[in-house]
mmCIF file of C-alpha atoms in Angstrom:
data_model
loop_
_atom_site.group_PDB
_atom_site.id
_atom_site.type_symbol
_atom_site.label_atom_id
_atom_site.label_comp_id
_atom_site.label_asym_id
_atom_site.label_seq_id
_atom_site.Cartn_x
_atom_site.Cartn_y
_atom_site.Cartn_z
ATOM 1 C CA MET A 641 87.569 89.286 157.807
ATOM 2 C CA GLU A 642 90.922 89.497 156.004
ATOM 3 C CA GLU A 643 91.293 92.440 153.625
ATOM 4 C CA ILE A 644 91.934 91.445 149.978
ATOM 5 C CA ARG A 645 94.647 93.606 148.411
ATOM 6 C CA ASN A 646 95.847 94.081 144.865
ATOM 7 C CA TYR A 647 99.287 92.708 144.182
ATOM 8 C CA THR A 648 102.092 94.116 142.042
ATOM 9 C CA MET A 649 103.814 92.110 139.352
ATOM 10 C CA ASN A 650 106.961 92.809 137.330
ATOM 11 C CA PHE A 651 106.261 92.062 133.679
ATOM 12 C CA GLY A 652 109.733 91.894 132.158
ATOM 13 C CA PRO A 653 112.300 93.122 131.362
ATOM 14 C CA GLN A 654 113.117 89.552 130.297
ATOM 15 C CA HIS A 655 109.809 89.084 128.445
ATOM 16 C CA PRO A 656 110.474 88.398 124.731
ATOM 17 C CA ALA A 657 107.495 90.498 123.595
ATOM 18 C CA ALA A 658 109.281 93.518 125.065
ATOM 19 C CA HIS A 659 112.642 92.794 123.359
ATOM 20 C CA GLY A 660 114.159 92.251 126.793
ATOM 21 C CA VAL A 661 114.233 95.974 127.633
ATOM 22 C CA LEU A 662 110.735 96.944 128.849
ATOM 23 C CA ARG A 663 109.843 96.651 132.510
ATOM 24 C CA LEU A 664 106.118 96.942 133.086
ATOM 25 C CA VAL A 665 104.984 97.176 136.699
ATOM 26 C CA LEU A 666 101.429 95.817 136.746
ATOM 27 C CA GLU A 667 99.035 96.340 139.619
ATOM 28 C CA MET A 668 96.590 93.437 139.470
ATOM 29 C CA ASP A 669 93.308 92.387 140.988
ATOM 30 C CA GLY A 670 93.489 88.636 140.465
ATOM 31 C CA GLU A 671 94.328 88.388 136.769
ATOM 32 C CA THR A 672 92.763 91.735 135.852
ATOM 33 C CA ILE A 673 94.976 94.777 135.241
ATOM 34 C CA VAL A 674 94.225 97.721 137.522
ATOM 35 C CA ARG A 675 97.239 99.842 136.518
ATOM 36 C CA ALA A 676 100.233 99.520 134.215
ATOM 37 C CA ASP A 677 103.397 101.555 134.763
ATOM 38 C CA PRO A 678 105.980 101.289 131.937
ATOM 39 C CA HIS A 679 109.619 101.768 132.979
ATOM 40 C CA VAL A 680 111.673 102.774 129.938
ATOM 41 C CA GLY A 681 115.335 103.575 129.473
ATOM 42 C CA LEU A 682 116.931 100.133 129.657
ATOM 43 C CA LEU A 683 118.250 100.543 126.089
ATOM 44 C CA HIS A 684 119.192 104.240 126.375
ATOM 45 C CA ARG A 685 122.258 104.872 124.202
ATOM 46 C CA GLY A 686 122.376 108.671 124.291
ATOM 47 C CA THR A 687 121.891 108.806 120.511
ATOM 48 C CA GLU A 688 120.828 112.457 120.420
ATOM 49 C CA LYS A 689 123.838 113.635 122.448
ATOM 50 C CA LEU A 690 126.199 111.441 120.415
ATOM 51 C CA ALA A 691 124.842 113.023 117.217
ATOM 52 C CA GLU A 692 125.512 116.489 118.692
ATOM 53 C CA SER A 693 129.175 115.597 119.254
ATOM 54 C CA LYS A 694 129.959 114.530 115.669
ATOM 55 C CA PRO A 695 129.905 116.148 112.218
ATOM 56 C CA PHE A 696 126.508 115.965 110.498
ATOM 57 C CA ASN A 697 127.599 113.316 107.988
ATOM 58 C CA GLN A 698 128.969 110.956 110.661
ATOM 59 C CA SER A 699 125.676 110.358 112.479
ATOM 60 C CA ILE A 700 123.667 108.702 109.695
ATOM 61 C CA GLY A 701 124.713 105.276 110.966
ATOM 62 C CA TYR A 702 123.255 106.079 114.417
ATOM 63 C CA MET A 703 119.835 106.493 112.820
ATOM 64 C CA ASP A 704 119.819 102.885 111.565
ATOM 65 C CA ARG A 705 120.205 101.718 115.146
ATOM 66 C CA LEU A 706 117.160 103.551 116.531
ATOM 67 C CA ASP A 707 114.276 101.504 115.192
ATOM 68 C CA TYR A 708 116.476 98.660 114.028
ATOM 69 C CA VAL A 709 113.662 97.131 111.939
ATOM 70 C CA SER A 710 113.036 100.341 109.936
ATOM 71 C CA MET A 711 116.581 101.365 109.152
ATOM 72 C CA MET A 712 116.364 103.445 105.977
ATOM 73 C CA CYS A 713 113.192 105.260 107.074
ATOM 74 C CA ASN A 714 115.103 106.580 110.114
ATOM 75 C CA GLU A 715 117.933 107.727 107.857
ATOM 76 C CA HIS A 716 115.426 109.463 105.597
ATOM 77 C CA ALA A 717 114.144 111.814 108.322
ATOM 78 C CA TYR A 718 117.658 112.802 109.464
ATOM 79 C CA VAL A 719 118.978 113.288 105.928
ATOM 80 C CA ARG A 720 115.915 115.349 104.954
ATOM 81 C CA ALA A 721 116.468 117.614 107.969
ATOM 82 C CA ILE A 722 120.091 118.270 106.906
ATOM 83 C CA GLU A 723 118.964 118.928 103.311
ATOM 84 C CA ASN A 724 116.373 121.436 104.568
ATOM 85 C CA LEU A 725 119.067 123.439 106.387
ATOM 86 C CA LEU A 726 121.545 123.206 103.502
ATOM 87 C CA GLY A 727 118.877 124.175 100.953
ATOM 88 C CA ILE A 728 119.692 121.266 98.645
ATOM 89 C CA GLU A 729 117.480 118.628 97.055
ATOM 90 C CA ALA A 730 118.379 115.128 95.908
ATOM 91 C CA PRO A 731 118.116 114.308 92.157
ATOM 92 C CA ILE A 732 114.809 112.839 91.017
ATOM 93 C CA ARG A 733 116.275 109.334 90.533
ATOM 94 C CA ALA A 734 117.563 109.372 94.118
ATOM 95 C CA GLN A 735 114.098 110.437 95.298
ATOM 96 C CA TYR A 736 112.534 107.444 93.526
ATOM 97 C CA ILE A 737 115.170 105.138 95.028
ATOM 98 C CA ARG A 738 114.416 106.535 98.502
ATOM 99 C CA THR A 739 110.679 106.044 97.968
ATOM 100 C CA MET A 740 111.259 102.458 96.855
ATOM 101 C CA PHE A 741 113.531 101.628 99.805
ATOM 102 C CA ASP A 742 111.165 103.264 102.295
ATOM 103 C CA GLU A 743 108.498 100.820 101.112
ATOM 104 C CA ILE A 744 110.896 97.857 101.108
ATOM 105 C CA THR A 745 111.661 98.850 104.713
ATOM 106 C CA ARG A 746 107.927 99.037 105.525
ATOM 107 C CA ILE A 747 107.446 95.476 104.267
ATOM 108 C CA LEU A 748 110.514 94.320 106.254
ATOM 109 C CA ASN A 749 109.075 95.930 109.387
ATOM 110 C CA HIS A 750 105.577 94.508 108.963
ATOM 111 C CA LEU A 751 106.958 91.022 108.220
ATOM 112 C CA MET A 752 108.887 91.144 111.484
ATOM 113 C CA TRP A 753 105.775 92.452 113.238
ATOM 114 C CA VAL A 754 103.327 89.839 111.922
ATOM 115 C CA GLY A 755 105.792 87.029 112.665
ATOM 116 C CA SER A 756 106.751 88.134 116.177
ATOM 117 C CA ASN A 757 103.228 89.201 117.169
ATOM 118 C CA ALA A 758 101.840 85.832 116.086
ATOM 119 C CA LEU A 759 104.642 84.136 118.026
ATOM 120 C CA ASP A 760 103.770 86.149 121.153
ATOM 121 C CA LEU A 761 100.194 84.857 120.921
ATOM 122 C CA GLY A 762 101.157 81.245 120.270
ATOM 123 C CA ALA A 763 101.344 80.870 116.454
ATOM 124 C CA MET A 764 104.723 79.525 115.358
ATOM 125 C CA ALA A 765 104.422 78.920 111.596
ATOM 126 C CA VAL A 766 103.769 82.549 110.571
ATOM 127 C CA PHE A 767 107.141 83.579 111.997
ATOM 128 C CA LEU A 768 108.958 81.121 109.724
ATOM 129 C CA TYR A 769 106.907 82.142 106.679
ATOM 130 C CA ALA A 770 107.556 85.863 107.234
ATOM 131 C CA PHE A 771 111.304 85.387 107.600
ATOM 132 C CA ARG A 772 111.429 83.631 104.229
ATOM 133 C CA GLU A 773 110.426 86.909 102.514
ATOM 134 C CA ARG A 774 112.517 89.041 104.873
ATOM 135 C CA GLU A 775 115.639 87.221 103.722
ATOM 136 C CA GLU A 776 114.841 88.027 100.083
ATOM 137 C CA LEU A 777 114.506 91.740 100.864
ATOM 138 C CA MET A 778 117.570 91.745 103.116
ATOM 139 C CA ASP A 779 119.508 90.657 100.018
ATOM 140 C CA VAL A 780 118.378 93.930 98.376
ATOM 141 C CA TYR A 781 119.640 95.951 101.352
ATOM 142 C CA GLU A 782 122.948 94.120 101.096
ATOM 143 C CA ALA A 783 123.183 94.658 97.335
ATOM 144 C CA VAL A 784 123.080 98.471 97.613
ATOM 145 C CA SER A 785 124.926 99.064 100.890
ATOM 146 C CA GLY A 786 126.970 95.967 101.724
ATOM 147 C CA ALA A 787 125.053 95.570 105.007
ATOM 148 C CA ARG A 788 121.938 93.526 105.651
ATOM 149 C CA MET A 789 120.581 95.799 108.376
ATOM 150 C CA HIS A 790 122.409 99.034 109.179
ATOM 151 C CA ALA A 791 122.721 100.340 105.653
ATOM 152 C CA THR A 792 123.790 104.018 105.961
ATOM 153 C CA TYR A 793 122.637 104.246 102.338
ATOM 154 C CA TYR A 794 120.849 107.625 102.311
ATOM 155 C CA ARG A 795 123.120 110.669 102.253
ATOM 156 C CA PRO A 796 122.433 114.415 102.210
ATOM 157 C CA GLY A 797 122.065 115.135 98.496
ATOM 158 C CA GLY A 798 120.975 111.664 97.406
ATOM 159 C CA VAL A 799 122.002 108.078 98.042
ATOM 160 C CA TYR A 800 125.401 106.410 98.410
ATOM 161 C CA ARG A 801 125.425 104.808 94.950
ATOM 162 C CA ASP A 802 123.159 103.725 92.107
ATOM 163 C CA LEU A 803 121.388 100.375 92.033
ATOM 164 C CA PRO A 804 123.601 97.397 91.083
ATOM 165 C CA GLU A 805 123.354 95.842 87.639
ATOM 166 C CA GLN A 806 123.795 92.337 89.035
ATOM 167 C CA MET A 807 122.444 90.559 92.115
ATOM 168 C CA SER A 808 124.812 88.207 93.916
ATOM 169 C CA LYS A 809 124.065 84.514 93.415
ATOM 170 C CA TYR A 810 124.035 81.473 95.662
ATOM 171 C CA ARG A 811 127.042 79.209 95.116
ATOM 172 C CA GLU A 812 127.115 75.446 95.271
ATOM 173 C CA SER A 813 127.557 74.129 98.793
ATOM 174 C CA PRO A 814 126.566 71.065 100.828
ATOM 175 C CA TRP A 815 123.237 72.857 101.512
ATOM 176 C CA HIS A 816 122.559 74.177 97.981
ATOM 177 C CA LYS A 817 123.239 72.114 94.893
ATOM 178 C CA GLY A 818 121.670 71.029 91.599
ATOM 179 C CA GLY A 819 118.008 71.915 91.091
ATOM 180 C CA ASP A 820 117.798 73.678 94.446
ATOM 181 C CA LEU A 821 120.626 76.024 93.423
ATOM 182 C CA LYS A 822 118.942 76.745 90.100
ATOM 183 C CA ARG A 823 115.664 77.591 91.842
ATOM 184 C CA LEU A 824 117.376 79.907 94.344
ATOM 185 C CA ASN A 825 119.155 81.806 91.560
ATOM 186 C CA ALA A 826 116.171 82.035 89.193
ATOM 187 C CA TRP A 827 115.442 85.683 90.132
ATOM 188 C CA ARG A 828 119.121 86.669 90.189
ATOM 189 C CA GLU A 829 120.013 86.491 86.507
ATOM 190 C CA GLY A 830 119.431 90.203 85.867
ATOM 191 C CA SER A 831 119.730 93.499 87.693
ATOM 192 C CA MET A 832 118.433 94.372 91.154
ATOM 193 C CA LEU A 833 115.363 95.961 89.544
ATOM 194 C CA ASP A 834 114.651 92.694 87.693
ATOM 195 C CA TYR A 835 114.967 90.873 91.022
ATOM 196 C CA LEU A 836 112.469 93.267 92.622
ATOM 197 C CA THR A 837 110.078 92.777 89.702
ATOM 198 C CA GLU A 838 110.070 89.036 90.410
ATOM 199 C CA PHE A 839 109.697 89.618 94.151
ATOM 200 C CA THR A 840 106.749 92.025 93.814
ATOM 201 C CA ASN A 841 104.967 89.664 91.400
ATOM 202 C CA ASP A 842 105.323 86.834 93.913
ATOM 203 C CA PHE A 843 104.701 88.736 97.170
ATOM 204 C CA PRO A 844 100.862 89.124 97.113
ATOM 205 C CA ALA A 845 100.512 85.325 97.109
ATOM 206 C CA ARG A 846 102.835 85.194 100.138
ATOM 207 C CA VAL A 847 100.655 87.695 102.010
ATOM 208 C CA ASP A 848 97.695 85.441 101.163
ATOM 209 C CA GLU A 849 99.562 82.636 102.966
ATOM 210 C CA TYR A 850 99.939 84.725 106.146
ATOM 211 C CA GLU A 851 96.245 85.569 105.992
ATOM 212 C CA ALA A 852 95.308 81.901 105.487
ATOM 213 C CA LEU A 853 97.099 81.150 108.769
ATOM 214 C CA LEU A 854 95.717 84.058 110.802
ATOM 215 C CA THR A 855 92.857 86.181 109.446
ATOM 216 C CA ASN A 856 90.014 83.704 110.041
ATOM 217 C CA ASN A 857 91.831 81.620 112.644
ATOM 218 C CA ARG A 858 89.419 81.433 115.592
ATOM 219 C CA ILE A 859 92.184 81.406 118.226
ATOM 220 C CA TRP A 860 93.821 84.469 116.651
ATOM 221 C CA LYS A 861 90.488 86.283 116.602
ATOM 222 C CA GLN A 862 89.731 85.347 120.213
ATOM 223 C CA ARG A 863 93.073 86.884 121.232
ATOM 224 C CA THR A 864 92.710 90.098 119.161
ATOM 225 C CA VAL A 865 89.046 90.995 118.413
ATOM 226 C CA GLY A 866 87.780 93.520 120.959
ATOM 227 C CA ILE A 867 91.162 93.596 122.733
ATOM 228 C CA GLY A 868 92.963 96.897 123.288
ATOM 229 C CA VAL A 869 90.271 99.086 121.718
ATOM 230 C CA VAL A 870 91.604 102.606 121.058
ATOM 231 C CA SER A 871 88.903 105.150 120.202
ATOM 232 C CA PRO A 872 89.700 107.831 117.584
ATOM 233 C CA GLU A 873 89.614 110.460 120.341
ATOM 234 C CA GLN A 874 92.070 108.473 122.493
ATOM 235 C CA ALA A 875 94.375 107.896 119.525
ATOM 236 C CA GLN A 876 94.591 111.628 118.812
ATOM 237 C CA ALA A 877 94.889 112.603 122.488
ATOM 238 C CA TRP A 878 97.869 110.249 122.966
ATOM 239 C CA GLY A 879 99.632 111.469 119.794
ATOM 240 C CA MET A 880 99.351 108.127 118.023
ATOM 241 C CA THR A 881 100.426 107.817 114.392
ATOM 242 C CA GLY A 882 100.807 105.052 111.824
ATOM 243 C CA ALA A 883 98.776 101.851 112.102
ATOM 244 C CA MET A 884 97.796 102.684 115.684
ATOM 245 C CA LEU A 885 95.935 105.790 114.444
ATOM 246 C CA ARG A 886 94.661 104.316 111.181
ATOM 247 C CA GLY A 887 93.417 101.204 112.989
ATOM 248 C CA SER A 888 91.036 103.524 114.861
ATOM 249 C CA GLY A 889 89.573 104.806 111.590
ATOM 250 C CA ILE A 890 91.587 108.014 111.044
ATOM 251 C CA ALA A 891 93.107 108.122 107.554
ATOM 252 C CA TRP A 892 96.202 110.143 108.472
ATOM 253 C CA ASP A 893 99.349 109.276 106.520
ATOM 254 C CA LEU A 894 102.215 111.711 105.893
ATOM 255 C CA ARG A 895 102.803 110.137 102.484
ATOM 256 C CA LYS A 896 99.408 111.539 101.431
ATOM 257 C CA LYS A 897 98.936 114.538 103.755
ATOM 258 C CA GLN A 898 102.464 115.984 103.627
ATOM 259 C CA PRO A 899 104.093 114.230 100.641
ATOM 260 C CA TYR A 900 107.879 113.925 100.478
ATOM 261 C CA ALA A 901 110.279 112.144 98.092
ATOM 262 C CA MET A 902 108.079 110.950 95.164
ATOM 263 C CA TYR A 903 104.960 109.916 97.096
ATOM 264 C CA ASP A 904 102.824 112.550 95.364
ATOM 265 C CA LYS A 905 103.431 110.626 92.115
ATOM 266 C CA MET A 906 102.471 107.235 93.583
ATOM 267 C CA ASP A 907 99.091 105.521 93.295
ATOM 268 C CA PHE A 908 98.238 103.785 96.582
ATOM 269 C CA ASP A 909 95.494 103.593 99.201
ATOM 270 C CA ILE A 910 95.503 104.187 102.968
ATOM 271 C CA PRO A 911 93.886 101.248 104.797
ATOM 272 C CA VAL A 912 91.891 102.146 107.913
ATOM 273 C CA GLY A 913 90.223 100.099 110.632
ATOM 274 C CA VAL A 914 86.720 100.346 112.101
ATOM 275 C CA ASN A 915 86.854 99.134 115.704
ATOM 276 C CA GLY A 916 90.348 100.223 116.767
ATOM 277 C CA ASP A 917 91.203 96.832 118.294
ATOM 278 C CA CYS A 918 94.253 94.589 117.887
ATOM 279 C CA TYR A 919 92.548 92.709 115.042
ATOM 280 C CA ASP A 920 91.895 95.901 113.039
ATOM 281 C CA ARG A 921 95.500 96.993 113.464
ATOM 282 C CA TYR A 922 96.589 93.565 112.194
ATOM 283 C CA LEU A 923 94.382 93.960 109.100
ATOM 284 C CA VAL A 924 95.707 97.494 108.488
ATOM 285 C CA ARG A 925 99.329 96.304 108.529
ATOM 286 C CA ILE A 926 98.560 93.356 106.247
ATOM 287 C CA GLU A 927 96.950 95.708 103.708
ATOM 288 C CA GLU A 928 99.842 98.173 104.068
ATOM 289 C CA MET A 929 102.196 95.421 102.856
ATOM 290 C CA ARG A 930 100.072 95.014 99.733
ATOM 291 C CA GLN A 931 100.043 98.788 99.135
ATOM 292 C CA SER A 932 103.819 99.000 99.657
ATOM 293 C CA ASN A 933 104.197 96.274 97.055
ATOM 294 C CA ARG A 934 102.228 98.457 94.598
ATOM 295 C CA ILE A 935 104.465 101.467 95.289
ATOM 296 C CA ILE A 936 107.652 99.400 94.780
ATOM 297 C CA GLN A 937 106.324 98.189 91.409
ATOM 298 C CA GLN A 938 105.691 101.789 90.316
ATOM 299 C CA CYS A 939 109.195 102.871 91.415
ATOM 300 C CA VAL A 940 110.833 99.903 89.666
ATOM 301 C CA ALA A 941 109.032 100.744 86.388
ATOM 302 C CA TRP A 942 110.178 104.390 86.568
ATOM 303 C CA LEU A 943 113.759 103.547 87.549
ATOM 304 C CA LYS A 944 114.102 101.051 84.679
ATOM 305 C CA ALA A 945 113.051 103.731 82.193
ATOM 306 C CA ASN A 946 114.932 106.737 83.615
ATOM 307 C CA PRO A 947 118.683 106.594 84.282
ATOM 308 C CA GLY A 948 120.380 109.601 85.839
ATOM 309 C CA PRO A 949 122.509 110.887 88.725
ATOM 310 C CA VAL A 950 121.747 109.769 92.291
ATOM 311 C CA MET A 951 123.784 112.494 94.043
ATOM 312 C CA VAL A 952 123.997 116.272 93.754
ATOM 313 C CA ARG A 953 127.178 117.663 92.200
ATOM 314 C CA ASN A 954 128.336 119.627 95.217
ATOM 315 C CA TYR A 955 131.810 119.066 96.689
ATOM 316 C CA LYS A 956 130.677 120.647 99.946
ATOM 317 C CA VAL A 957 128.533 117.610 100.823
ATOM 318 C CA VAL A 958 129.575 114.916 98.303
ATOM 319 C CA PRO A 959 133.111 113.530 97.927
ATOM 320 C CA PRO A 960 134.630 113.930 94.443
ATOM 321 C CA SER A 961 135.376 110.828 92.385
ATOM 322 C CA ARG A 962 138.835 109.260 92.324
ATOM 323 C CA GLU A 963 139.313 110.453 88.755
ATOM 324 C CA GLU A 964 138.488 114.045 89.713
ATOM 325 C CA MET A 965 140.921 113.915 92.640
ATOM 326 C CA LYS A 966 143.762 112.755 90.390
ATOM 327 C CA ASN A 967 143.332 115.716 88.067
ATOM 328 C CA ASP A 968 142.221 118.478 90.427
ATOM 329 C CA MET A 969 144.052 119.528 93.598
ATOM 330 C CA GLU A 970 140.991 121.473 94.804
ATOM 331 C CA ALA A 971 138.876 118.308 94.577
ATOM 332 C CA LEU A 972 141.498 116.455 96.635
ATOM 333 C CA ILE A 973 141.386 119.147 99.335
ATOM 334 C CA HIS A 974 137.574 118.953 99.386
ATOM 335 C CA HIS A 975 137.837 115.177 99.830
ATOM 336 C CA PHE A 976 140.081 115.443 102.910
ATOM 337 C CA LYS A 977 138.083 118.310 104.368
ATOM 338 C CA LEU A 978 134.797 116.416 103.980
ATOM 339 C CA PHE A 979 136.014 113.268 105.729
ATOM 340 C CA THR A 980 137.897 115.020 108.554
ATOM 341 C CA GLU A 981 135.761 118.076 109.358
ATOM 342 C CA GLY A 982 132.478 117.404 107.542
ATOM 343 C CA TYR A 983 130.706 120.584 106.437
ATOM 344 C CA GLY A 984 129.230 123.629 108.086
ATOM 345 C CA VAL A 985 125.444 123.945 107.939
ATOM 346 C CA PRO A 986 123.828 127.426 107.890
ATOM 347 C CA PRO A 987 122.308 128.478 111.236
ATOM 348 C CA GLY A 988 118.648 127.625 111.631
ATOM 349 C CA GLU A 989 116.205 124.985 112.802
ATOM 350 C CA THR A 990 114.025 122.496 110.972
ATOM 351 C CA TYR A 991 111.763 119.523 111.540
ATOM 352 C CA ALA A 992 111.593 116.729 108.974
ATOM 353 C CA ALA A 993 109.210 113.791 109.384
ATOM 354 C CA VAL A 994 108.571 110.604 107.430
ATOM 355 C CA GLU A 995 105.772 108.040 107.599
ATOM 356 C CA ALA A 996 107.910 105.287 109.100
ATOM 357 C CA PRO A 997 106.382 101.786 109.411
ATOM 358 C CA LYS A 998 105.491 102.402 113.076
ATOM 359 C CA GLY A 999 104.159 105.950 112.599
ATOM 360 C CA GLU A 1000 105.553 109.473 112.308
ATOM 361 C CA PHE A 1001 109.300 109.457 112.825
ATOM 362 C CA GLY A 1002 110.640 113.003 112.965
ATOM 363 C CA CYS A 1003 113.968 114.760 113.381
ATOM 364 C CA TYR A 1004 114.176 118.238 114.913
ATOM 365 C CA LEU A 1005 117.554 119.722 114.009
ATOM 366 C CA VAL A 1006 119.146 122.986 115.158
ATOM 367 C CA SER A 1007 122.356 124.326 113.601
ATOM 368 C CA ASP A 1008 124.479 127.208 114.886
ATOM 369 C CA GLY A 1009 126.598 127.269 111.731
ATOM 370 C CA ALA A 1010 129.183 124.745 112.935
ATOM 371 C CA ASN A 1011 130.063 121.393 111.374
ATOM 372 C CA LYS A 1012 127.972 119.479 113.940
ATOM 373 C CA PRO A 1013 124.382 119.935 115.136
ATOM 374 C CA PHE A 1014 123.678 122.226 118.080
ATOM 375 C CA ARG A 1015 120.616 120.110 118.919
ATOM 376 C CA VAL A 1016 119.163 116.848 117.632
ATOM 377 C CA HIS A 1017 115.810 115.649 118.909
ATOM 378 C CA LEU A 1018 114.087 112.578 117.518
ATOM 379 C CA ARG A 1019 110.330 112.059 117.576
ATOM 380 C CA ALA A 1020 109.802 108.314 117.945
ATOM 381 C CA PRO A 1021 106.273 106.957 117.354
ATOM 382 C CA GLY A 1022 106.763 104.066 119.792
ATOM 383 C CA PHE A 1023 107.363 106.400 122.740
ATOM 384 C CA ALA A 1024 103.973 108.097 122.297
ATOM 385 C CA HIS A 1025 102.263 104.721 121.871
ATOM 386 C CA LEU A 1026 103.825 103.158 124.970
ATOM 387 C CA SER A 1027 102.726 106.154 127.040
ATOM 388 C CA SER A 1028 99.105 105.101 126.491
ATOM 389 C CA ILE A 1029 99.461 101.521 127.730
ATOM 390 C CA ASP A 1030 98.036 102.237 131.195
ATOM 391 C CA ALA A 1031 94.887 103.829 129.752
ATOM 392 C CA ILE A 1032 94.370 101.038 127.199
ATOM 393 C CA VAL A 1033 95.010 97.842 129.213
ATOM 394 C CA ARG A 1034 93.073 98.696 132.402
ATOM 395 C CA GLY A 1035 90.368 96.091 132.923
ATOM 396 C CA HIS A 1036 92.010 93.600 130.550
ATOM 397 C CA MET A 1037 93.494 90.261 131.558
ATOM 398 C CA LEU A 1038 97.224 89.638 131.937
ATOM 399 C CA ALA A 1039 97.427 87.707 128.638
ATOM 400 C CA ASP A 1040 95.958 90.720 126.809
ATOM 401 C CA VAL A 1041 98.941 92.853 127.852
ATOM 402 C CA VAL A 1042 101.095 90.619 125.609
ATOM 403 C CA ALA A 1043 98.720 91.207 122.689
ATOM 404 C CA MET A 1044 98.761 94.935 123.376
ATOM 405 C CA ILE A 1045 102.563 95.207 123.514
ATOM 406 C CA GLY A 1046 102.650 93.233 120.256
ATOM 407 C CA THR A 1047 100.137 95.481 118.477
ATOM 408 C CA TYR A 1048 102.083 98.607 119.496
ATOM 409 C CA ASP A 1049 104.973 97.263 117.365
ATOM 410 C CA LEU A 1050 107.548 98.581 119.818
ATOM 411 C CA VAL A 1051 111.272 98.712 119.190
ATOM 412 C CA PHE A 1052 113.092 100.145 122.160
ATOM 413 C CA GLY A 1053 116.056 101.578 120.280
ATOM 414 C CA GLU A 1054 113.759 104.432 119.249
ATOM 415 C CA VAL A 1055 111.647 104.487 122.456
ATOM 416 C CA ASP A 1056 114.678 104.870 124.758
ATOM 417 C CA ARG A 1057 117.034 106.548 122.241
#
């Protein structure tokens, strides 16, 4: 009698669910997974070593390119680490702006996740719906930084500049004219905060639309309910954070447990799952979008009522204004020194973490007193999550691996670094 053997299958790296840079080697018995071996490193950019070769203030842009769907949250961890070593703190208005943009980033991330995860499992319309709202929030990124993705907006000591008083408007073109143009510009008559007020009033109804397409959809539930169950014990043992941990029923969130920026002043809830499956993690992320919307509304109300500086007054880390440089030779020297050499940071080590959309994103920073870091190490949530894939998908079918990769919400810029 002929012996029946398992066979090995390469899943990726071309598979779209893995962003083209994950190679999974699957050992299979028929269509059942016996073992999954993730091969990472196809997107390795050497970010940590690059950051160690440049002045502190020249590596903020590298952070945007780690998890390139959660740009400002990555910046936040790195900038907070530098501030810890320098012993400075951003003004309160800058802290509110950071809190608001962290939550805008969380919504951007979860919109990308719900759209792409649905697409992986065969639902096309949700992707188009989610990108409609992403475009509106990308306009906010562009308004403050000039870039729609890689903002480099957070700086040690605050943020690059205050919020704009006017949102850019659509102009007449062959694609936008007449009543359509008026509708597109309806939210753009006032300041950026007015625009965000309109967006946050409208957004809950948009989330309802995503739920109408997915939450009670029987095909969606067949693909996600009971799939990829992660017990609370497994989640903790594998170092899971974010929705992966909360989906298993553990209410751990750095915004509540170790508050930073202005989160201790915010009123919001932490959604948790019950069964720890793909469906629970979907529900957790949907509710997180609603909670982020609440936080943005609270920040907008405070920022409208409280003007003030958004950067510390410290020439060591902040360039002087043009007016100051014209009248003060010392300010001019500080300007050149800052942009050529950067600044020395007192010797020491620190770890700063934020509750990024995918989980705990942390930056371990060591300074030896020079103008560039002695050591930068980044704690990416996706790397810890991917490590567990073998333990979670064993016994599942091949199609469930796609659902599992989707629910991990992986971005390989941060996994491979």
